[in-house]
Short mmCIF file of C-alpha atoms and ligand atoms in Angstrom, two decimals:
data_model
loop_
_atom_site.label_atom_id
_atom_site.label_comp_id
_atom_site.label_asym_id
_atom_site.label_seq_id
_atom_site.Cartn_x
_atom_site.Cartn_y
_atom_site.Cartn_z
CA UNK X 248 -27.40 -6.47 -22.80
CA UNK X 249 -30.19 -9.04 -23.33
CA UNK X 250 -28.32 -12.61 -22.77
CA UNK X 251 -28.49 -14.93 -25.78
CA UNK X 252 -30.88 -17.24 -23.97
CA UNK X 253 -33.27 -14.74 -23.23
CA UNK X 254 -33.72 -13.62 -27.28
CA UNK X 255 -33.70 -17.49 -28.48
CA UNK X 256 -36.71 -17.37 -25.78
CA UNK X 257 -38.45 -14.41 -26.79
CA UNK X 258 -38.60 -15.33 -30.76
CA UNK X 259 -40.22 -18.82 -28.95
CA UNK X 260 -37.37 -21.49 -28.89
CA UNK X 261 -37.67 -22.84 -25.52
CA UNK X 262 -34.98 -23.89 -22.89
CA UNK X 263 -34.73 -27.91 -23.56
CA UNK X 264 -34.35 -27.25 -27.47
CA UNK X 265 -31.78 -24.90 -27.36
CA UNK X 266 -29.81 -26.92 -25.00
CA UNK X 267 -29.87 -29.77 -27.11
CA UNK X 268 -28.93 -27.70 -30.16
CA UNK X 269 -26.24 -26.55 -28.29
CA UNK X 270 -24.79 -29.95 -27.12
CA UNK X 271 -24.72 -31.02 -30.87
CA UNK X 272 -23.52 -28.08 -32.00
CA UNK X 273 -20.50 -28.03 -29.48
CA UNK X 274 -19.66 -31.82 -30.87
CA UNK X 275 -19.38 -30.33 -34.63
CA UNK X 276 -16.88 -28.18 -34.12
CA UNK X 277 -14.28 -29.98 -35.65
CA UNK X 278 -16.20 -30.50 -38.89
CA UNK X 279 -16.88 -27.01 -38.81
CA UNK X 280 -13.40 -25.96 -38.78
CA UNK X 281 -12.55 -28.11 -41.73
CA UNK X 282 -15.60 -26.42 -43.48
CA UNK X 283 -14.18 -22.68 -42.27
CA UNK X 284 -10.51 -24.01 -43.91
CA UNK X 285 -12.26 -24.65 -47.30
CA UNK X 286 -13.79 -21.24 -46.95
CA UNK X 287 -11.02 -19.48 -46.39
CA UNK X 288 -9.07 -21.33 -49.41
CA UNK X 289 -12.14 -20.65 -52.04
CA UNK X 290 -12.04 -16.69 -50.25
CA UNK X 291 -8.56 -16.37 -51.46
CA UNK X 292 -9.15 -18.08 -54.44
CA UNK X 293 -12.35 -15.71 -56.08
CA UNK X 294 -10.42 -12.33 -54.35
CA UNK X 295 -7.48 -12.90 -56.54
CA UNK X 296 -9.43 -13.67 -59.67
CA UNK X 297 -10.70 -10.49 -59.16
CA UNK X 298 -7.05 -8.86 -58.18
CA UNK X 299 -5.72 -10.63 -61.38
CA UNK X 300 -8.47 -9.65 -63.77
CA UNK X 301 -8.29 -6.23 -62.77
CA UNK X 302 -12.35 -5.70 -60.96
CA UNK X 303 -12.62 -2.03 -60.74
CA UNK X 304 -15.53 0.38 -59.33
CA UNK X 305 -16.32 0.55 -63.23
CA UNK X 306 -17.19 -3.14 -63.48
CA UNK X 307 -20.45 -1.65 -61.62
CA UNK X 308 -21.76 0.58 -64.46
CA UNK X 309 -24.77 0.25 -65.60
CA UNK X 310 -24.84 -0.71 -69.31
CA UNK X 311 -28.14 -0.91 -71.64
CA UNK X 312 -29.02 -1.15 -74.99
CA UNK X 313 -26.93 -4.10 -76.90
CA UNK X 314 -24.47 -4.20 -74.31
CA UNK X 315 -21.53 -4.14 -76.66
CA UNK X 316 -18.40 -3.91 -74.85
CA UNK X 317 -19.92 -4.10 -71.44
CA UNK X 318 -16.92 -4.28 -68.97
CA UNK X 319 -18.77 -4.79 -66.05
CA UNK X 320 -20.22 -8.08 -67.83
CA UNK X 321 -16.82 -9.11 -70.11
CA UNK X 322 -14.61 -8.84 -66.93
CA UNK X 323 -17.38 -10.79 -64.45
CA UNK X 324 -16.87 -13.75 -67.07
CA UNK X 325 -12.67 -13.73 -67.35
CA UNK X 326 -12.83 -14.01 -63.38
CA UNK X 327 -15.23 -16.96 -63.80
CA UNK X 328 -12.91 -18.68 -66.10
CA UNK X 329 -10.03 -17.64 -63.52
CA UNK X 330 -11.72 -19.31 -60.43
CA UNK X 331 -12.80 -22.31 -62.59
CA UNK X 332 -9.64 -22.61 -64.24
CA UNK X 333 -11.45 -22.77 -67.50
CA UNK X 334 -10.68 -20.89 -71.01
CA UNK X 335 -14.00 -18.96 -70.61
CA UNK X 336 -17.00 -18.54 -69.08
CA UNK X 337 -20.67 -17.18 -69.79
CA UNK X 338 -21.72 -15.20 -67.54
CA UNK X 339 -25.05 -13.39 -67.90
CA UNK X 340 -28.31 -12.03 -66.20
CA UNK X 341 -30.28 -13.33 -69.39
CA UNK X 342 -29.50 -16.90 -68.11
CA UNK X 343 -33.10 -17.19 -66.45
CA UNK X 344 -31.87 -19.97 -64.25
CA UNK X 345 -29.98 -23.27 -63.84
CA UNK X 346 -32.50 -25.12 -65.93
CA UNK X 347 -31.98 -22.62 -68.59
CA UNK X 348 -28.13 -23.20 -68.13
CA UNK X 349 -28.08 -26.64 -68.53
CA UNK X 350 -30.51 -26.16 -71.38
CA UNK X 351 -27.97 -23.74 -73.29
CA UNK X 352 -25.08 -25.92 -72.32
CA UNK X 353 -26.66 -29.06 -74.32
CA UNK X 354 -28.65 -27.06 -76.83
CA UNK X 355 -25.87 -25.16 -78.18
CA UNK X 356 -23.28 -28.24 -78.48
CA UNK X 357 -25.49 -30.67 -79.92
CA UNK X 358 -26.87 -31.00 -83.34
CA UNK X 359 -29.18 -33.62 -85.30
CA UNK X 360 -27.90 -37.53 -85.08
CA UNK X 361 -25.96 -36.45 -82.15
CA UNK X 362 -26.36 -38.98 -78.68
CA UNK X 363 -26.55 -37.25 -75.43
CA UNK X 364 -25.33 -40.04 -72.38
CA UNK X 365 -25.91 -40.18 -68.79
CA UNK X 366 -23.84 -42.18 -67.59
CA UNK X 367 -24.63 -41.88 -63.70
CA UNK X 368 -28.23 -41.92 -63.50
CA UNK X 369 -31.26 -39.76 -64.33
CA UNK X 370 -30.63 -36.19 -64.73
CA UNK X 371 -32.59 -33.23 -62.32
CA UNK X 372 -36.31 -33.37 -63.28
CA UNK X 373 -36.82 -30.38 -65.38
CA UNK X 374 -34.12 -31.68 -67.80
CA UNK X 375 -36.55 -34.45 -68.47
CA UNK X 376 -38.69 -32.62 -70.90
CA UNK X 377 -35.59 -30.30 -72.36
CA UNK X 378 -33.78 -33.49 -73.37
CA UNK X 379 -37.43 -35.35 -74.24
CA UNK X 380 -37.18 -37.66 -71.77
CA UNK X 381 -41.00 -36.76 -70.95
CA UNK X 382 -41.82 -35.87 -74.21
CA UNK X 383 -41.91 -31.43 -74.79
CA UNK X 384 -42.42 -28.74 -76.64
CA UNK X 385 -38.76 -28.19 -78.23
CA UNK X 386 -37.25 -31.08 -76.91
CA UNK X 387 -33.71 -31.86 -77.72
CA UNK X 388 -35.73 -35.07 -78.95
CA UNK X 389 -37.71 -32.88 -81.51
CA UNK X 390 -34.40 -31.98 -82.98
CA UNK X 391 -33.15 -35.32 -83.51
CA UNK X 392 -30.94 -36.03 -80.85
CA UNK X 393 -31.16 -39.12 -78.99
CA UNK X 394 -30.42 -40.35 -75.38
CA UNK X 395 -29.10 -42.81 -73.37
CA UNK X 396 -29.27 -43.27 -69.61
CA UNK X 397 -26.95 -46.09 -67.54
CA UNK X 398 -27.81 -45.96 -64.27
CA UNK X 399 -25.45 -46.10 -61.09
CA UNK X 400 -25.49 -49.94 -60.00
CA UNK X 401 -26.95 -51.06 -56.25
CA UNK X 402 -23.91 -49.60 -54.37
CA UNK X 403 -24.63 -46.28 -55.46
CA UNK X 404 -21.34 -46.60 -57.68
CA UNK X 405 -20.72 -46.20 -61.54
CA UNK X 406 -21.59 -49.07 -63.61
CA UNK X 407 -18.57 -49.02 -65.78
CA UNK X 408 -19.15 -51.68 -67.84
CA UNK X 409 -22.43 -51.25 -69.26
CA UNK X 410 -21.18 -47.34 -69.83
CA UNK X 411 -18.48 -48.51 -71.67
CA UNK X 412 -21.50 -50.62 -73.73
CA UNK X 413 -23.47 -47.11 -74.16
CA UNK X 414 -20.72 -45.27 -75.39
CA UNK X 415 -21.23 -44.88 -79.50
CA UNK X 416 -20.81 -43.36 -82.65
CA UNK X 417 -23.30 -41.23 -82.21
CA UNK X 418 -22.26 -40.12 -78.73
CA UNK X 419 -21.16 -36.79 -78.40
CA UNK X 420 -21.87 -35.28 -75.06
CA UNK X 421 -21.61 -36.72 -71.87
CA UNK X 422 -23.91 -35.34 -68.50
CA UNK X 423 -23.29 -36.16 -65.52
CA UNK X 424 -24.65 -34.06 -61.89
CA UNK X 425 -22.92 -33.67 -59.03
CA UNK X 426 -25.59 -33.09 -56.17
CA UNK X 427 -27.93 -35.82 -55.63
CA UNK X 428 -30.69 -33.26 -56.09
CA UNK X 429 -33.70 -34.99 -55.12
CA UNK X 430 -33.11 -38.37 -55.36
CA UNK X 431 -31.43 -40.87 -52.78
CA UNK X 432 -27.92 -41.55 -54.39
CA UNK X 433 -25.38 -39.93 -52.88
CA UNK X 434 -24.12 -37.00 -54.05
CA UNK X 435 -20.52 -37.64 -55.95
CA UNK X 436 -17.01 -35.78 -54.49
CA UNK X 437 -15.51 -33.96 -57.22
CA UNK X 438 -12.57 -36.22 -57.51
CA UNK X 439 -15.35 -39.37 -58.54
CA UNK X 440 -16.68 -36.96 -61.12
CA UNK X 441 -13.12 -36.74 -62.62
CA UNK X 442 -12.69 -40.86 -62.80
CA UNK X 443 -15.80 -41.19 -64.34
CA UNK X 444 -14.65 -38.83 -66.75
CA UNK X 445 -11.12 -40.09 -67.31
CA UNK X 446 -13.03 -43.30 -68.23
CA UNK X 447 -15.28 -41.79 -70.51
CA UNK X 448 -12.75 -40.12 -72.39
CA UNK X 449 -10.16 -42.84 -72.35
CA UNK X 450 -12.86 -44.89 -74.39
CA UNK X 451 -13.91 -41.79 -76.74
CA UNK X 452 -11.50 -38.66 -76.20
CA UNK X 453 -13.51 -36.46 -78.03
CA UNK X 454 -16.34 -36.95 -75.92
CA UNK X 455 -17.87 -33.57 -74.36
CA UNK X 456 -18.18 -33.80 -70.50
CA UNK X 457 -20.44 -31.38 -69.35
CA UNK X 458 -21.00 -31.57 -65.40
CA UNK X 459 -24.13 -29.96 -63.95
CA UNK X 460 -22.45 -28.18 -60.94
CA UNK X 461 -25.77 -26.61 -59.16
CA UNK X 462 -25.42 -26.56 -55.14
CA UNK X 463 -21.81 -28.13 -55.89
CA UNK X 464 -19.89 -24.60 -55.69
CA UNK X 465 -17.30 -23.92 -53.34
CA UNK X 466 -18.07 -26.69 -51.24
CA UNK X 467 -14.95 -28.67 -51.89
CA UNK X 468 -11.35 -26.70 -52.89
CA UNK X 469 -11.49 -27.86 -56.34
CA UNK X 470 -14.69 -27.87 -59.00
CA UNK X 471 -15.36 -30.19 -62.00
CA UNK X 472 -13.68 -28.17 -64.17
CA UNK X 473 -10.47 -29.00 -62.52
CA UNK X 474 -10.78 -32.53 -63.42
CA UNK X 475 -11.62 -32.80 -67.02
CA UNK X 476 -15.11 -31.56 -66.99
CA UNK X 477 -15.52 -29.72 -70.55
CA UNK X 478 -18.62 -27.38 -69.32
CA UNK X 479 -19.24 -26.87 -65.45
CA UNK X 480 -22.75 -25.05 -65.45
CA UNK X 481 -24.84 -23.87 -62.64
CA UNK X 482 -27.42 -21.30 -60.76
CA UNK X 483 -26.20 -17.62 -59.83
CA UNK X 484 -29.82 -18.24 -57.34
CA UNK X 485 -27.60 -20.89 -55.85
CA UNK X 486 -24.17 -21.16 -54.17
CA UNK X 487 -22.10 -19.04 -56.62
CA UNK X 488 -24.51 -15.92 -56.23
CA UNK X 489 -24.00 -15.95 -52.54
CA UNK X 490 -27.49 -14.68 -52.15
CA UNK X 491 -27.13 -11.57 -53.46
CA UNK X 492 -27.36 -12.32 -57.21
CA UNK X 493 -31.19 -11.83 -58.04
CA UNK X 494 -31.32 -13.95 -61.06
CA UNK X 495 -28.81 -15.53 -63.57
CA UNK X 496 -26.74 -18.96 -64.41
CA UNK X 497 -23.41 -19.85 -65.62
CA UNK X 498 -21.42 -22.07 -67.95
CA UNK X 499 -17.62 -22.59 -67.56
CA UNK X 500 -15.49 -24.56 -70.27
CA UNK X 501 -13.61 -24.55 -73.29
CA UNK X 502 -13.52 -21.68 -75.43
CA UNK X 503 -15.28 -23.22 -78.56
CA UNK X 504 -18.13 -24.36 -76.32
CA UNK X 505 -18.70 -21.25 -75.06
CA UNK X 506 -18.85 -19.35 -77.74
CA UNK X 507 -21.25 -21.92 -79.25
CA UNK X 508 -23.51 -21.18 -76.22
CA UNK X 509 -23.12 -17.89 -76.73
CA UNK X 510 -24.40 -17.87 -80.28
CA UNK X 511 -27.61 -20.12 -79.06
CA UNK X 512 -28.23 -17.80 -75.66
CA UNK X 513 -28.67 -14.43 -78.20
CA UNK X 514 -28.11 -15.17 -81.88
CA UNK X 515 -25.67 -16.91 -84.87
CA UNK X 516 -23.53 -14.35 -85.68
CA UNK X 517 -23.99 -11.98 -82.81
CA UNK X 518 -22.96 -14.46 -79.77
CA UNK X 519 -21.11 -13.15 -76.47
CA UNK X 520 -21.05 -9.91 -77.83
CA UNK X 521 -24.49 -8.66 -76.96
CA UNK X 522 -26.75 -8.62 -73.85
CA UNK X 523 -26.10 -5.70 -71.82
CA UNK X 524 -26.05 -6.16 -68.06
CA UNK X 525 -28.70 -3.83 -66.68
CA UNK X 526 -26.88 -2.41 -63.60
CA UNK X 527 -27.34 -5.76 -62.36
CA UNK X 528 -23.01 -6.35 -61.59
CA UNK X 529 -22.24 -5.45 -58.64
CA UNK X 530 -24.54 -8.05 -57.25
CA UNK X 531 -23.12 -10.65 -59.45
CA UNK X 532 -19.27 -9.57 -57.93
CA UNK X 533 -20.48 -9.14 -54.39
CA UNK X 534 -22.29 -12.27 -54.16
CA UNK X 535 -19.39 -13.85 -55.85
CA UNK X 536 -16.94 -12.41 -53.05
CA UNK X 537 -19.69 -13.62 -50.51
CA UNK X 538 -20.36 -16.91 -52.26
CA UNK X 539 -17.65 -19.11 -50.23
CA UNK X 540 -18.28 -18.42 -46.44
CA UNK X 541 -22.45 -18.32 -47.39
CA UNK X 542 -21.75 -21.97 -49.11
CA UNK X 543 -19.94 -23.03 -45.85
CA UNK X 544 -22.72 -21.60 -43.80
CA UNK X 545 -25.17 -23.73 -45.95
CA UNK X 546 -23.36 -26.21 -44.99
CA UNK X 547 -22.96 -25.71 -41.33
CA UNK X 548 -27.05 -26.08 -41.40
CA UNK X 549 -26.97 -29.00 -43.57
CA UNK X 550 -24.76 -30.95 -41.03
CA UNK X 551 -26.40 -29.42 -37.79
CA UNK X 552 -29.70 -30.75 -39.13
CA UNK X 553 -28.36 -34.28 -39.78
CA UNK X 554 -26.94 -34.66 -36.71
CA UNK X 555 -30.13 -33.09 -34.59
CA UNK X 556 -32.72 -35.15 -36.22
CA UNK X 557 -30.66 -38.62 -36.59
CA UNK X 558 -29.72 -38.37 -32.70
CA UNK X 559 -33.64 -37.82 -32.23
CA UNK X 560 -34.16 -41.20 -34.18
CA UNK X 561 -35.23 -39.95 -38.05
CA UNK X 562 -33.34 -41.16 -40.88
CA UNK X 563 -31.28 -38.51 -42.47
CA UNK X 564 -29.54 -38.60 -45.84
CA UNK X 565 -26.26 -37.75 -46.25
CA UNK X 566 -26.34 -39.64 -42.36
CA UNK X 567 -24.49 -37.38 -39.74
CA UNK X 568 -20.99 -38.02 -40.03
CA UNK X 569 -20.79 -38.74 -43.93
CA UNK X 570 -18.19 -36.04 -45.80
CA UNK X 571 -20.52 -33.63 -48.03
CA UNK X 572 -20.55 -32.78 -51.87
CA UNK X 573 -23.04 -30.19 -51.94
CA UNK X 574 -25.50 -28.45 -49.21
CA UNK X 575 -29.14 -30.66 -50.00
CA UNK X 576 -30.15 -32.30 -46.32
CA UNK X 577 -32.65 -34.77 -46.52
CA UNK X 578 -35.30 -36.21 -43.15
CA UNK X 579 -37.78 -39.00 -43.08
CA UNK X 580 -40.15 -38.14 -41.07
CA UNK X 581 -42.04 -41.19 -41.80
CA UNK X 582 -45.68 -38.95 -41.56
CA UNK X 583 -46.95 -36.07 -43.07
CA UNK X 584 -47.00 -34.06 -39.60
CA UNK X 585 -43.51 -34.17 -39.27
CA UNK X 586 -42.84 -32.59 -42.66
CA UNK X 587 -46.22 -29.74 -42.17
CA UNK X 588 -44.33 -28.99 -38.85
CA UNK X 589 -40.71 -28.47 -39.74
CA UNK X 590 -41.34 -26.92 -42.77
CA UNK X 591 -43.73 -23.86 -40.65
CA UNK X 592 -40.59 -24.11 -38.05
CA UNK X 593 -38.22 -22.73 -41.11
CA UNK X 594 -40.82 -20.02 -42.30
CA UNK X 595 -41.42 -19.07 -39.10
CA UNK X 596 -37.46 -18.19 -38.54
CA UNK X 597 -37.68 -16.68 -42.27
CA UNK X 598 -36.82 -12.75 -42.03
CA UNK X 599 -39.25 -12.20 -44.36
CA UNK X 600 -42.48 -13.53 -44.73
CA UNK X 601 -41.93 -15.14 -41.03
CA UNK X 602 -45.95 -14.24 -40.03
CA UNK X 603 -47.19 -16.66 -43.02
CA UNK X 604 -47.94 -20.62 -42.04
CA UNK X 605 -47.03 -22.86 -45.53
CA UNK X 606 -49.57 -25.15 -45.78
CA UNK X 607 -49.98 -28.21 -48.25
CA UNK X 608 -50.53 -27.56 -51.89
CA UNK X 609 -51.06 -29.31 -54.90
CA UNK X 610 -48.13 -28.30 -57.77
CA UNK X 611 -47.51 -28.50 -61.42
CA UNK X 612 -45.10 -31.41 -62.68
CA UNK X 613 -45.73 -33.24 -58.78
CA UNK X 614 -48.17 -36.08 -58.38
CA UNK X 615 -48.54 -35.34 -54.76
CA UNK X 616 -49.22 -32.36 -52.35
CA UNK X 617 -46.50 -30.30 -51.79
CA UNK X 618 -45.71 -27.89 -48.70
CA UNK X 619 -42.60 -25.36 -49.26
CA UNK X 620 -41.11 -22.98 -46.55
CA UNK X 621 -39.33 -19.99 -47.77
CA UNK X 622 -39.16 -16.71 -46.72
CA UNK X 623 -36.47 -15.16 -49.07
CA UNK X 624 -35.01 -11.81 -50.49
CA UNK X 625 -34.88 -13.69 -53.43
CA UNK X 626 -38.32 -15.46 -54.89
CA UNK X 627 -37.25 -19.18 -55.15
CA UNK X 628 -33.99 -18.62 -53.76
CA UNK X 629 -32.57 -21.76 -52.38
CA UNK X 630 -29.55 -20.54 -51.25
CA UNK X 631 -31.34 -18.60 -48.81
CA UNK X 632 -32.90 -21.00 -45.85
CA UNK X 633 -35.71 -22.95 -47.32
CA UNK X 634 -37.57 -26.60 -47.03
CA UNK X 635 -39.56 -28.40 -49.18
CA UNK X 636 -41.30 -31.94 -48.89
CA UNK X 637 -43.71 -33.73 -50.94
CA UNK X 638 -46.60 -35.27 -49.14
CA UNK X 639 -46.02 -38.57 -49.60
CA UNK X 640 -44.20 -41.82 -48.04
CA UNK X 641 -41.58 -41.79 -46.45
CA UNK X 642 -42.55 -38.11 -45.24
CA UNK X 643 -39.03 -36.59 -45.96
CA UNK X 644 -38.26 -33.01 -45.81
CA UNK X 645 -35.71 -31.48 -48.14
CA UNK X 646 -34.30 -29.06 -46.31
CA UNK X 647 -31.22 -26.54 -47.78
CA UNK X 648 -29.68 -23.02 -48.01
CA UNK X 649 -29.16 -20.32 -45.34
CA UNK X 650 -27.30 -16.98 -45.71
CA UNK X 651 -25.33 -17.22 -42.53
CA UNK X 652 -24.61 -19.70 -39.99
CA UNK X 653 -26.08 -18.32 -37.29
CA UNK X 654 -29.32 -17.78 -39.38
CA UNK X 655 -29.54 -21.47 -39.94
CA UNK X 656 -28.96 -22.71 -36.95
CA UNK X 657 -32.09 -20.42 -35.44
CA UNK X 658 -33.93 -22.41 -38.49
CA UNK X 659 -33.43 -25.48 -37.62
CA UNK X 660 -34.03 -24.84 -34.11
CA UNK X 661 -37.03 -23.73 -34.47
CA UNK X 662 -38.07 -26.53 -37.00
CA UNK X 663 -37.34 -28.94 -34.02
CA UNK X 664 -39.52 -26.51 -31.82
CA UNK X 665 -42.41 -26.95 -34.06
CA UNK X 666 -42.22 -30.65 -33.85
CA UNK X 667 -41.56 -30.26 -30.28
CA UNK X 668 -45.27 -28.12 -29.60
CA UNK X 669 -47.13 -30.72 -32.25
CA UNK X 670 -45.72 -33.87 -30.10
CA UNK X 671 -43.81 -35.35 -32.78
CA UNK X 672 -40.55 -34.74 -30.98
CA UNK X 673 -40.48 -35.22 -27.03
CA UNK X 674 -36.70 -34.35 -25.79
C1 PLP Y 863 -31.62 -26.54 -58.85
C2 PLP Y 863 -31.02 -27.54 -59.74
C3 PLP Y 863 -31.20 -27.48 -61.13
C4 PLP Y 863 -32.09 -26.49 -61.79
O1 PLP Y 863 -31.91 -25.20 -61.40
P1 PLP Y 863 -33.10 -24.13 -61.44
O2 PLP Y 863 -32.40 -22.87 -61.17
O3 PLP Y 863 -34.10 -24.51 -60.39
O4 PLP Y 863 -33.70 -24.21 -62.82
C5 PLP Y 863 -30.56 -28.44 -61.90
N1 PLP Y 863 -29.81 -29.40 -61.33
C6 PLP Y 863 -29.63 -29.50 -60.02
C7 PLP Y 863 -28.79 -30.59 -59.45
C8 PLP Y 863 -30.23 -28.58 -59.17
O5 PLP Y 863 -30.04 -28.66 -57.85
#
């Protein structure tokens, strides 16, 4: 048998960076047991949704046409609702992607004169132009409905008072997102999602909470919905599809919000009841079954990454000891060849697409050059191991995903081996 070393050599990670990856790794390992306990708890929890809503080799069909009374697709969403703890859940292939989601989620439950609040900072970017924010073709703005923003106060904390001032009439739906995305707040812990929302509803208690949940799943035991949160929405080309799901989004929440979205995702009238599921289930259930140890593996990276590039001296956000709410790792490289050079280390670890060198490009909706490394089954996926970074100051590198543990790690490794070659990095 080849020894370990030997491969890690031949695929071009050399001696001194494996070593160090090693000695940090070998310091992590009680973080990455507590990461392998909440595995194993969200394991049990999505195998018995599917025990207690009854998944059979049937759920796999292949259903066309209007998809009346497709099982495969009806049962999928009832074990959603189970894991969420949530009276339903919409569940479907013809959600194009988180965006679309979130879209749905506010579309469907707001109406003319209605107030739409943030009450914990700017949403993601592409929910700029659907709520009008940047002004867009179909806006939630072109419909009438307004919006209000508080932002989080210095501290990164809620800024209770001035939400308290926000809070309307008119307001009828409250957003609020758990992962930082790509901004610099932290990203909130589940249980300061549910005080914010105890707040909110204290004040108006028939306030809609809707939490956008995207990169959020299964890293913690328990999920917005299990603190108040009235829709918990997210990407099935994130956590939840567990890599294998090639497209598709969900919403969990109350029953009469759900069906609402249903009736805006198809038609009035026709709803949940249509939209047939294309013999695309059994990579919906699969990557659901998966979706728990490839979020903790996701996480592994994310943490292995912080605490490789802070020892070497580069500011990382979340730093490496702070406790995680979703898998986004962020480094400042401080200039541009340290972003160029550990984004070509990822691609080059890629298994597909590994012989291609990401360069710099300019890209729609940025104002800067933009270099991305992915080399995915799934186009876009960021579940799978991928880095992005704008080229701009401070030079940081958003770097997130990877299928299995030992897959990241061999990423990140041989990020630091690019830097290592350019001289960026000396160790
Ligand atoms: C990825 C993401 C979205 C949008 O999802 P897409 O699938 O890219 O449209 C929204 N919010 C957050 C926090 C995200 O990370």
């Amino acid at each position: 048998m080849t020894p370990i070393n030997t491969i890690y050599s031949e695929m071009g990670i050399r001696e001194t960076v494996l070593s160090f990856g090693n000695t940090i790794e070998k310091d992590l390992k009680k973080r990455f047991e507590k990461i392998d306990k909440i595995a194993e708890y969200n394991q049990l929890k999505v195998v018995k949704a599917m025990q207690d809503n009854r998944v059979s080799a049937g759920c796999f069909n292949y259903a066309s046409g209007y998809g009346y009374d497709d099982q495969g697709r009806d049962t999928l969403e009832k074990v959603y609702a189970s894991i969420f703890h949530t009276e339903s859940a919409l569940v479907r292939p013809q959600i194009t992607c988180g965006t679309h989601a979130l879209a749905l989620a506010l579309a469907a439950n707001l109406r003319p004169g209605d107030e739409l609040l943030a009450p914990a900072g700017k949403p993601y970017d592409t929910l700029e132009e659907v709520i009008g924010i940047r002004p867009s073709n179909g806006s939630l703005a072109e419909y009438g409905i307004t919006y209000s923003q508080v932002d989080l106060l210095e501290d990164g904390t809620f800024d209770y008072e001035n939400i308290e001032k926000a809070i309307n009439e008119k307001t009828k739906m409250v957003a609020i997102q758990r992962s930082k995305g790509y901004q610099t707040r932290p990203s909130f812990s589940v249980e300061q999602i549910g005080e914010l929302i105890a707040f909110v509803k204290r004040l108006k208690p028939d306030l809609i909470c809707m939490v956008d949940n995207c990169y959020g799943e299964f890293v913690e035991t328990i999920e917005p919905s299990d603190v108040g949160a009235d829709m918990t929405v997210g990407s099935l080309i994130k956590n939840p599809g567990g890599g294998l799901a090639p497209i598709g989004g969900y919403i969990a929440g109350r029953e009469d919000l759900i069906d609402a979205c249903g009736y805006r995702l198809t038609s009035p009238g026709l709803g949940r009841e249509v939209g047939a599921s294309l013999g695309i289930m059994k990579d919906f259930y699969q990557g659901l079954f998966l979706a728990p140890t490839v979020a903790a593996a996701a996480l592994k990276g994310a943490i292995f990454a912080a605490n490789i590039y802070e020892k070497l001296g580069f500011p990382v956000i979340p730093n490496s000891t702070e406790s995680r709410h979703d898998i986004i790792q962020a480094v400042e490289f401080g200039i541009p060849e340290g972003v160029i050079e550990f984004c070509k280390g990822i691609q080059a670890a890629a298994p597909v697409d590994s012989y291609v060198t990401p360069e710099p490009w300019p890209m729609p909706g940025y104002d800067s050059d933009v270099i991305m490394a992915a080399g995915a089954f799934v186009q876009g996926s960021s579940i799978e191991l991928s880095a992005d970074g704008p080229i701009k100051p401070p030079y940081a590198v958003y770097f997130q995903g990877g299928l299995t543990w030992p897959h990241a790690k061999l990423g990140i490794l041989m990020s630091l081996e690019y830097l290592v070659r350019a001289g960026i990095v000396t160790l």
